[in-house]
Tab-separated table of C-alpha atoms in Angstrom:
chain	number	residue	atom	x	y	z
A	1	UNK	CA	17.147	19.926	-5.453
A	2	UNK	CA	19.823	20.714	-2.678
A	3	UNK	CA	20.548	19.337	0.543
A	4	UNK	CA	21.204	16.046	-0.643
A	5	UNK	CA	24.680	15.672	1.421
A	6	UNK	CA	25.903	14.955	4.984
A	7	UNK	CA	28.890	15.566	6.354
A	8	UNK	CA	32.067	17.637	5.579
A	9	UNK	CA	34.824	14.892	5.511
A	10	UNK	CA	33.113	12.002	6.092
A	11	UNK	CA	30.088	12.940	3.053
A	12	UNK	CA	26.782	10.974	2.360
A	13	UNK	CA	25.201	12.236	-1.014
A	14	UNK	CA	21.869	9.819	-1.163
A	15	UNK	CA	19.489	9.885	-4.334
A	16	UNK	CA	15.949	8.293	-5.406
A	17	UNK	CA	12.394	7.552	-5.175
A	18	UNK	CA	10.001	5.606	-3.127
A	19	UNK	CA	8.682	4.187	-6.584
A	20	UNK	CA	11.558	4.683	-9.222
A	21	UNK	CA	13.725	1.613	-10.122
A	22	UNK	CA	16.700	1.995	-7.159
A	23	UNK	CA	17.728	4.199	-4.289
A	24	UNK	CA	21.436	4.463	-3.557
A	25	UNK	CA	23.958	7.144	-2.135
A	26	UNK	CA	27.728	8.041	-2.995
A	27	UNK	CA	29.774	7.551	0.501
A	28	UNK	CA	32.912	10.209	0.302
A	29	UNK	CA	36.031	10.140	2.838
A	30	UNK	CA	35.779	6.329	4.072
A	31	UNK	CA	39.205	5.828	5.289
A	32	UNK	CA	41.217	3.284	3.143
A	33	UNK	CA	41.423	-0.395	4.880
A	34	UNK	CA	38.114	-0.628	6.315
A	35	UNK	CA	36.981	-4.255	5.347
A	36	UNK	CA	33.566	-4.098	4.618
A	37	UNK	CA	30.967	-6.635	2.682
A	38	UNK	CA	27.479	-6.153	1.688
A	39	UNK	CA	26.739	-8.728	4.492
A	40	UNK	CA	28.162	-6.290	6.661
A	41	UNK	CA	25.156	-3.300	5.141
A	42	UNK	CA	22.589	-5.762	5.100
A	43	UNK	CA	22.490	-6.182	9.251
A	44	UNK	CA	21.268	-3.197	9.914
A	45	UNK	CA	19.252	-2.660	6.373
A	46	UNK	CA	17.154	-5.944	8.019
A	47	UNK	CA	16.573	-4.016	11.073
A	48	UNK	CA	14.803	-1.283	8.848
A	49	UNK	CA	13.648	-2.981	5.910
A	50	UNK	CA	9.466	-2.955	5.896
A	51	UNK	CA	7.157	-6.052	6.279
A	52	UNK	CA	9.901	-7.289	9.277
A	53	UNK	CA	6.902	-7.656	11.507
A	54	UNK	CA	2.743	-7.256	11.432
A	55	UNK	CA	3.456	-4.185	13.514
A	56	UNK	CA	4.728	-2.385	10.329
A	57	UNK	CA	3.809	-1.713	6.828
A	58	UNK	CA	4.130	-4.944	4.795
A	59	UNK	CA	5.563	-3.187	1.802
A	60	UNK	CA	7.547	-6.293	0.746
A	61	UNK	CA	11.281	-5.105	0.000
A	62	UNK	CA	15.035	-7.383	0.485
A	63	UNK	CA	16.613	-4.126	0.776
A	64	UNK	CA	19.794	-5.614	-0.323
A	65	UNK	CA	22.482	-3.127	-0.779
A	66	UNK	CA	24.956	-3.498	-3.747
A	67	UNK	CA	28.039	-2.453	-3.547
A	68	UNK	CA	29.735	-0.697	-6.716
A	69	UNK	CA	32.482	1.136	-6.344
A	70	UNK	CA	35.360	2.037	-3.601
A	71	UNK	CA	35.701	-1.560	-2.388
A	72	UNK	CA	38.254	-4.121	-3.494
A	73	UNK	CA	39.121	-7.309	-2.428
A	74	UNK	CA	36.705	-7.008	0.737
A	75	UNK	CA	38.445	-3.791	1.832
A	76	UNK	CA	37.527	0.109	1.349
A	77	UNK	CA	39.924	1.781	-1.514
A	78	UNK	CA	39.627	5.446	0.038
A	79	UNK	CA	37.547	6.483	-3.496
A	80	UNK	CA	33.950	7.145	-3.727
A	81	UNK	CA	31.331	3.601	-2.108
A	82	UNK	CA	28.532	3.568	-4.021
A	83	UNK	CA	25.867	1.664	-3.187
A	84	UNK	CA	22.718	0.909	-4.553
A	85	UNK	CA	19.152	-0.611	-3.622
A	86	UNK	CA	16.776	-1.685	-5.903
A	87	UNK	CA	12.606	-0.924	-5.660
A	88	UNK	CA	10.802	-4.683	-5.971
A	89	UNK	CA	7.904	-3.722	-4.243
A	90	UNK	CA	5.883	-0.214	-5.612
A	91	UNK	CA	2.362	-0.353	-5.656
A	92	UNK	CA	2.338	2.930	-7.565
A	93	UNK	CA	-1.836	2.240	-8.223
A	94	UNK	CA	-1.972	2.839	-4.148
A	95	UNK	CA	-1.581	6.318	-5.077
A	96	UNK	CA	-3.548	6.861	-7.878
A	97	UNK	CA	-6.525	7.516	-5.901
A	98	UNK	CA	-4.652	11.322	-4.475
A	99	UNK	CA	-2.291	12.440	-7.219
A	100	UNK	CA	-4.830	15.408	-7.478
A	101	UNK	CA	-5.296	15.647	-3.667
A	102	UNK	CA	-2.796	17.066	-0.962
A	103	UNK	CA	-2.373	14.445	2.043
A	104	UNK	CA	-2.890	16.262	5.084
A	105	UNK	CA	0.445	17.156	7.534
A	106	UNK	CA	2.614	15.379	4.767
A	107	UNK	CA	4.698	17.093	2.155
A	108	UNK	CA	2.480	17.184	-0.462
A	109	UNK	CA	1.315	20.735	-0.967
A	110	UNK	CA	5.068	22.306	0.534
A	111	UNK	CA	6.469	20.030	-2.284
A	112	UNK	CA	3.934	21.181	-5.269
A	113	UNK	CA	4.443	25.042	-3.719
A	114	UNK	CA	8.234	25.002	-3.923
A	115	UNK	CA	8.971	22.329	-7.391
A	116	UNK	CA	5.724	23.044	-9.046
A	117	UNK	CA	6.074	19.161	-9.413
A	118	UNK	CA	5.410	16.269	-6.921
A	119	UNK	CA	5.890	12.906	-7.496
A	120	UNK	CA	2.509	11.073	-5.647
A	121	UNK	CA	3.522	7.810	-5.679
A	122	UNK	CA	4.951	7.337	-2.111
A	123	UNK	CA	5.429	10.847	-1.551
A	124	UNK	CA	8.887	10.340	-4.001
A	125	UNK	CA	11.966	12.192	-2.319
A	126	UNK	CA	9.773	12.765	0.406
A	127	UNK	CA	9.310	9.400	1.716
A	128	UNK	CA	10.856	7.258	4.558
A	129	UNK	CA	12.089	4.504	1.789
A	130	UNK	CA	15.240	7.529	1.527
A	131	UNK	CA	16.453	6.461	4.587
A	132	UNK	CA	17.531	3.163	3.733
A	133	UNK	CA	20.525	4.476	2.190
A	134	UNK	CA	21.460	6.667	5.058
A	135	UNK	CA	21.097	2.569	7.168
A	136	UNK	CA	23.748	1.505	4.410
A	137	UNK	CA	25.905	3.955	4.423
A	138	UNK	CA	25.651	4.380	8.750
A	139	UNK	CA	26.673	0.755	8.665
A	140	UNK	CA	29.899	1.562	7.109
A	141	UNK	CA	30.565	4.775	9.645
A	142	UNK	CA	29.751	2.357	12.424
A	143	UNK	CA	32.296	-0.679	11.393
A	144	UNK	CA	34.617	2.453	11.208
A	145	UNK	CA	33.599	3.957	14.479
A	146	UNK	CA	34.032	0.799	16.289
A	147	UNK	CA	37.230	-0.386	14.204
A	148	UNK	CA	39.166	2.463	14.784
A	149	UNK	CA	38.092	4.524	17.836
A	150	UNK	CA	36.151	1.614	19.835
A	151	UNK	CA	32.816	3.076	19.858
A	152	UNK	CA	29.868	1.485	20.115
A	153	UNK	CA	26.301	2.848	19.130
A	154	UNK	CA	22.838	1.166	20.076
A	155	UNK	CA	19.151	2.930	20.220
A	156	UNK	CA	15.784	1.972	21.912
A	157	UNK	CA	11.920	2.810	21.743
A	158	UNK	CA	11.656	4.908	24.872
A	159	UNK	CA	8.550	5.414	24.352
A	160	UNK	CA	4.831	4.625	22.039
A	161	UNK	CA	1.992	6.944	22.979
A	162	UNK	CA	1.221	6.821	26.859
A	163	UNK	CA	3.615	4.034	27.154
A	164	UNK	CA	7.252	5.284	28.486
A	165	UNK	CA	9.532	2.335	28.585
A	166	UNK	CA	12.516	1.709	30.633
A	167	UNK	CA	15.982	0.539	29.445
A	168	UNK	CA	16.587	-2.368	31.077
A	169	UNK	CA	18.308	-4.883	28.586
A	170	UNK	CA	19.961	-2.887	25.488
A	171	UNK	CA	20.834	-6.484	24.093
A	172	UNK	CA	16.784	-7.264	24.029
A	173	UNK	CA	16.191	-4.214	21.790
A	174	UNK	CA	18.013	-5.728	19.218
A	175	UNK	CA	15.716	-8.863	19.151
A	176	UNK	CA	12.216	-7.525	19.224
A	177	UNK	CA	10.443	-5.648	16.816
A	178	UNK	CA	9.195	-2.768	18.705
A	179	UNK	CA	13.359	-2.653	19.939
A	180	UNK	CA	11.945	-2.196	23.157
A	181	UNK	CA	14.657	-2.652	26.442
A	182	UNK	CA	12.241	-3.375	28.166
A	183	UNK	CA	11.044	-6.962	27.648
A	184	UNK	CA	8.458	-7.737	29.661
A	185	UNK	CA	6.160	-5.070	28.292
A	186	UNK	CA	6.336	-6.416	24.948
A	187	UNK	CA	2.832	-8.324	25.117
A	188	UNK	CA	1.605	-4.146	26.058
A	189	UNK	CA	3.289	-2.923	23.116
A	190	UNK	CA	1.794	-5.477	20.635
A	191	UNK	CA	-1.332	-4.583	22.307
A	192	UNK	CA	-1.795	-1.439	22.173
A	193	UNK	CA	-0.323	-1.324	18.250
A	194	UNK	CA	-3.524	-4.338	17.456
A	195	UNK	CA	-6.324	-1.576	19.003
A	196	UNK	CA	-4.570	1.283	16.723
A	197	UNK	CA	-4.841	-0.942	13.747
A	198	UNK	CA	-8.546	-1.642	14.607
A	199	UNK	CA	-8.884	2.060	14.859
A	200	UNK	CA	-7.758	2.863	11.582
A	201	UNK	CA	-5.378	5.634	13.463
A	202	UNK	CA	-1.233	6.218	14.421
A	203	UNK	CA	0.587	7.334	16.891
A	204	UNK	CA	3.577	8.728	17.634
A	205	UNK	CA	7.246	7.503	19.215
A	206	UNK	CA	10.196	8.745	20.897
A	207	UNK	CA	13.565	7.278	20.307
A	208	UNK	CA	16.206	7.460	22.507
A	209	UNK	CA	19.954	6.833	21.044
A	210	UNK	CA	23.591	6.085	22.743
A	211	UNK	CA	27.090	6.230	21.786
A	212	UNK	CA	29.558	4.732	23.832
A	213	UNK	CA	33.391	5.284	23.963
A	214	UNK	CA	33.445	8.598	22.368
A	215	UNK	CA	36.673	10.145	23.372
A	216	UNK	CA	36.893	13.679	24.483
A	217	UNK	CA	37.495	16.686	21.977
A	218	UNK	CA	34.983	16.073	19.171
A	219	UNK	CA	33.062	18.906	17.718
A	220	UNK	CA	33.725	22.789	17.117
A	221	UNK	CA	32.774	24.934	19.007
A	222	UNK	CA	30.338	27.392	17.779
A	223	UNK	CA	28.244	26.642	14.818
A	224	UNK	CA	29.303	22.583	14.228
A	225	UNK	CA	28.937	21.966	17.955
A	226	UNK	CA	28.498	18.297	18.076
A	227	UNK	CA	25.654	18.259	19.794
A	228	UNK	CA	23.632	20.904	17.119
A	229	UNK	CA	24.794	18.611	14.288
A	230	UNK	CA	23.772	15.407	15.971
A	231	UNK	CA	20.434	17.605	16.740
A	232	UNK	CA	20.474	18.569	12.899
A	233	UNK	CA	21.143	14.577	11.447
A	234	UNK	CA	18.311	13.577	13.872
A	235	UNK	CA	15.799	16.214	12.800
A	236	UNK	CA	16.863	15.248	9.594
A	237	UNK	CA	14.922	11.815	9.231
A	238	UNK	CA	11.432	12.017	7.767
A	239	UNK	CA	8.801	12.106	10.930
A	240	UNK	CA	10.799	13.785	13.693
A	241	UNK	CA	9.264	17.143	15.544
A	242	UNK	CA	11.858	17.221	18.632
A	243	UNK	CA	15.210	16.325	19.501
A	244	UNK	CA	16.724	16.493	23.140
A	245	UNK	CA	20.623	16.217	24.173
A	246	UNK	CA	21.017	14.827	27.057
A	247	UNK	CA	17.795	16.075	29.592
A	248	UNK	CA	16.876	17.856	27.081
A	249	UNK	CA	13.870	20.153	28.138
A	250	UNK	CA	13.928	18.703	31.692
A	251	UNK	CA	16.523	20.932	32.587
A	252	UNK	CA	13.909	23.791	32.479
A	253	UNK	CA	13.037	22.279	36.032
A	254	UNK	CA	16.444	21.949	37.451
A	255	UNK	CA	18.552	24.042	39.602
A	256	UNK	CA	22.348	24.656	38.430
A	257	UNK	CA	23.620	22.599	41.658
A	258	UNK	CA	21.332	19.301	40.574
A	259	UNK	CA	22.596	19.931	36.257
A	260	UNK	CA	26.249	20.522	36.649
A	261	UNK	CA	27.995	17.290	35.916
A	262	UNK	CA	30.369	17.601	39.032
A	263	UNK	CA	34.508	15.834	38.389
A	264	UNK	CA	36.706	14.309	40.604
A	265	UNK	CA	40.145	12.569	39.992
A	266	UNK	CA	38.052	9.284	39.987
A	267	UNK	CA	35.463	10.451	37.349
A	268	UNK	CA	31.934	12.147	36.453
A	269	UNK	CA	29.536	12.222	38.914
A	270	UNK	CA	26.490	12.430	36.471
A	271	UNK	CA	25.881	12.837	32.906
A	272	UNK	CA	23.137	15.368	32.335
A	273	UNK	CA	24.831	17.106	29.619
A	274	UNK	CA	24.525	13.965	27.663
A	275	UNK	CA	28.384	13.747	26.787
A	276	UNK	CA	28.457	17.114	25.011
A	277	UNK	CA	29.931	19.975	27.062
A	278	UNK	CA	30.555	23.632	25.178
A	279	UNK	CA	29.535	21.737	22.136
A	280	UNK	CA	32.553	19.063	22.424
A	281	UNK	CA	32.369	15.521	23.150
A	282	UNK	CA	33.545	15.045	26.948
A	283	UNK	CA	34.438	11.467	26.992
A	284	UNK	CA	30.890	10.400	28.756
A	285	UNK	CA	28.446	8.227	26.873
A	286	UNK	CA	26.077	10.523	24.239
A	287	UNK	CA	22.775	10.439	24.886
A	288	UNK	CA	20.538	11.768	21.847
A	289	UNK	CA	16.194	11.487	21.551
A	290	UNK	CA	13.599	12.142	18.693
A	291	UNK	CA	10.226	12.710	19.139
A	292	UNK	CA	8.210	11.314	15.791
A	293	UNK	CA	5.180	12.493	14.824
A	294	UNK	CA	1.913	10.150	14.237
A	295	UNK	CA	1.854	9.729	10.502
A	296	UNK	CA	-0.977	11.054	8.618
A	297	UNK	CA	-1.720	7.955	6.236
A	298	UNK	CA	-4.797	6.441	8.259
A	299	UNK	CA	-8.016	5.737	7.093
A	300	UNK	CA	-10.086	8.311	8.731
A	301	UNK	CA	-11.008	10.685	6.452
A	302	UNK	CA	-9.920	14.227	6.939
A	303	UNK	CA	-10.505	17.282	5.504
A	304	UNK	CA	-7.993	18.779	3.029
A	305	UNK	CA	-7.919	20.588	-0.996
A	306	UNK	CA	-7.199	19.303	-3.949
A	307	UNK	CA	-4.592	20.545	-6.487
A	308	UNK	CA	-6.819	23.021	-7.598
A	309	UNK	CA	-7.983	24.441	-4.505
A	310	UNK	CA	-11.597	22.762	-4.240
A	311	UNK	CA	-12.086	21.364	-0.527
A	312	UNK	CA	-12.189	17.815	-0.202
A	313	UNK	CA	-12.060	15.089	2.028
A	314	UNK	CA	-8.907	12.568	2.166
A	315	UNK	CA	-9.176	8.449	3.128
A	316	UNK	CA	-5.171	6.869	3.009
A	317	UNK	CA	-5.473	3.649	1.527
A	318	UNK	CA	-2.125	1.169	0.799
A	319	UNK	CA	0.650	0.145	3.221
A	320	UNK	CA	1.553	2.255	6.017
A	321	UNK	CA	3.052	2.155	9.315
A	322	UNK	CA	0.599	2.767	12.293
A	323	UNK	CA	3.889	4.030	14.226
A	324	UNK	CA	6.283	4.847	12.303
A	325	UNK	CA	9.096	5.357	15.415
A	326	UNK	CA	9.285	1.141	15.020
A	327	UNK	CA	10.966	1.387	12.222
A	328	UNK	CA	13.323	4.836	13.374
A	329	UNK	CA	15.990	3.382	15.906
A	330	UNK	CA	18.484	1.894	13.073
A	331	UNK	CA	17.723	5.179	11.383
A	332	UNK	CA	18.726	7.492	14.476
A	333	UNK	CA	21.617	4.960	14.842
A	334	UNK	CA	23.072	5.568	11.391
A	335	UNK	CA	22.738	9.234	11.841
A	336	UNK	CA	24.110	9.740	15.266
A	337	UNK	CA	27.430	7.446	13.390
A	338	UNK	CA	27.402	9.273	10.249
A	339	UNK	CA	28.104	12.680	12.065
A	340	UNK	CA	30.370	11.213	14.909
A	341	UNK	CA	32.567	9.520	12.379
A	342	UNK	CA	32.869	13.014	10.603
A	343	UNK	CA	33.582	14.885	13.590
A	344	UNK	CA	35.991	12.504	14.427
A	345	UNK	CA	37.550	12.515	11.046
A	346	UNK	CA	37.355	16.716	11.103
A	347	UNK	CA	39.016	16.522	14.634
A	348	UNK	CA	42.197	14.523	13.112
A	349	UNK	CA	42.199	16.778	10.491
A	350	UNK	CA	42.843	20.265	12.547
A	351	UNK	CA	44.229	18.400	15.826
A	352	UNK	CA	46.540	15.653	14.668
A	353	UNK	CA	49.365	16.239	17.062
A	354	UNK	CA	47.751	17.751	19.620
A	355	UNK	CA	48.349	16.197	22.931
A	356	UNK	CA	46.024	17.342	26.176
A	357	UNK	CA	47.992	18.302	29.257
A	358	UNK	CA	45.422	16.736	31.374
A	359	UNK	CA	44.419	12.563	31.081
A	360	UNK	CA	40.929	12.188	30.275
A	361	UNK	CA	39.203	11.336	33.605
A	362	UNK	CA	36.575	8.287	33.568
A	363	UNK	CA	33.069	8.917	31.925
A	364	UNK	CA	31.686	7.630	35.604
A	365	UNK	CA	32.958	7.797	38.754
A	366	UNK	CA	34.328	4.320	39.644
């Protein structure tokens, strides 16, 4: 199986099953020095990690992330990080029930069409569990990040079905388990996720991510502009349909004079480019958003085949997530790091020395 890597200096190369003994990735071209712990990976892996809240699936896993290689005495080497996070919690008998039935809108039948082999318990590869390693390994890029360049990432549910939410306190996000900004609607949110549950249906999300203190100059120019890898690492994570930079598909509505992020001496005057202009950072915040899809595990029966072509009808039994966008925002966070932390690592590479003729003016206008 390719595809299995991120990155071109800064490399992720993640590997396992929902239901095999361990997940774990290889993290390639850490810069030496970085002091990092597995305290450090396990902050954001508890963000993730399943069974946080009755909101979620209550698959029952610690997530805790071992460290085994490129680390010594508290402090990154420069060598391979490996890292590794043991399964405590399969209920592989879940599954039992549709090894010989495709799960509608999931990657069941894709899978058995291109392999010739699926693993059913979970979905295997497939599965959202993958992602915890990309969390782990995002941690690291984000110590780096802010270490070393001074930037600052942080993501929020923007919105849950019909319910767009404002962000109001970015702080709050990080203390709820919707990670809503938007506090007072938190008694809506909980809700609205109780009637789905009593429906036996899902719904989808949409995700909106920031990064903060990004200097000007990051990203090439033509096929690894910065903001079509960011748009790639998003669309990357199990779930997501849509990604927007910036507006996004709003600017289908406006008129050149109201897009154009206008400069003075003093600063921007707005930001609807969402800090990526010609495919290069431009020193303004970037602002990234996913659109997840509803997941398909419910149990209202839908029609589907099995694995030898006979219609059928499929019921999802087991643990699932009834939105699975709660769980996304330290997901989107360790993506939108991973590829700024390479970009920035690609930009050193090929622009050292290089000095700009012109200071950097202020991401807003004071």
């Amino acid at each position: 199986m390719a595809g299995n890597t991120w990155g071109e200096r800064f490399t992720v190369t993640t590997f396992g099953e929902s239901h095999g003994p361990a997940i774990g990735c290889i993290v390639d071209g850490c810069p030496p020095g970085i002091e990092i712990s597995e305290t450090d990976l396990q902050t954001d892996l508890d963000r993730r990690k399943p069974g946080t809240s009755r909101y979620v699936t209550q698959r029952r896993e610690d997530d805790c992330a071992r460290i085994v290689s490129g680390v010594f005495e508290g402090r990154t080497t420069g060598t391979p990080i490996g890292l590794i996070i043991e399964n405590t919690d399969q209920r592989s008998r879940d599954y039992s029930k549709i090894k010989d039935v495709f799960r509608p809108n999931h990657a069941d039948y894709a899978y058995l069409q291109k392999y010739g082999v699926r693993d059913y318990r979970g979905g295997g590869r497939s599965s959202a569990r993958e992602t915890a390693t990309r969390v782990a390994a995002g941690a690291i890029a984000r110590k780096v990040l802010a270490e070393r360049f001074g930037v600052r990432i942080q993501g929020y549910l923007a919105a849950m079905g019909p319910l767009t939410l404002a962000c109001e306190d970015l702080d709050a996000a990080n203390h709820n388990p919707f990670f809503c900004a938007e506090p007072t609607r938190l008694e809506e949110l909980e809700n609205y996720i109780n009637a789905l549950r009593k429906d036996g249906d899902s719904i989808g999300a949409r995700i909106n991510v920031v990064a903060t203190g990004v200097p000007p100059g990051w990203g090439e120019p033509v096929f690894d502009r910065l903001d079509a890898e960011i748009a790639k690492a998003l669309m990357s994570i199990n779930a997501v349909k849509g990604v927007e930079i910036g507006d996004g598909f709003s600017v289908v509505n406006q008129r050149g004079s109201e897009h154009r992020d206008e400069m003075a001496p003093d600063g921007f005057a707005s930001n609807h480019s969402g800090g990526i202009q010609g495919g290069i950072s431009s020193g303004q915040t970037i602002r990234a958003s996913m659109a997840l899809k509803p997941t398909s595990s419910i149990i209202i029966p839908g029609d589907t085949i099995d694995t030898q072509g006979n219609a059928t009808q499929m019921r999802t039994t087991g643990r699932h997530d009834p939105c699975v966008g709660l769980r996304a925002t330290p997901i989107a966070e360790a993506m939108l790091a991973l590829t700024l932390l390479d970009h920035a690592l690609r930009h050193r590479a090929q622009n050292a020395d290089v000095q700009g003729t012109l200071a950097p003016i202020a991401a807003e206008r004071g």
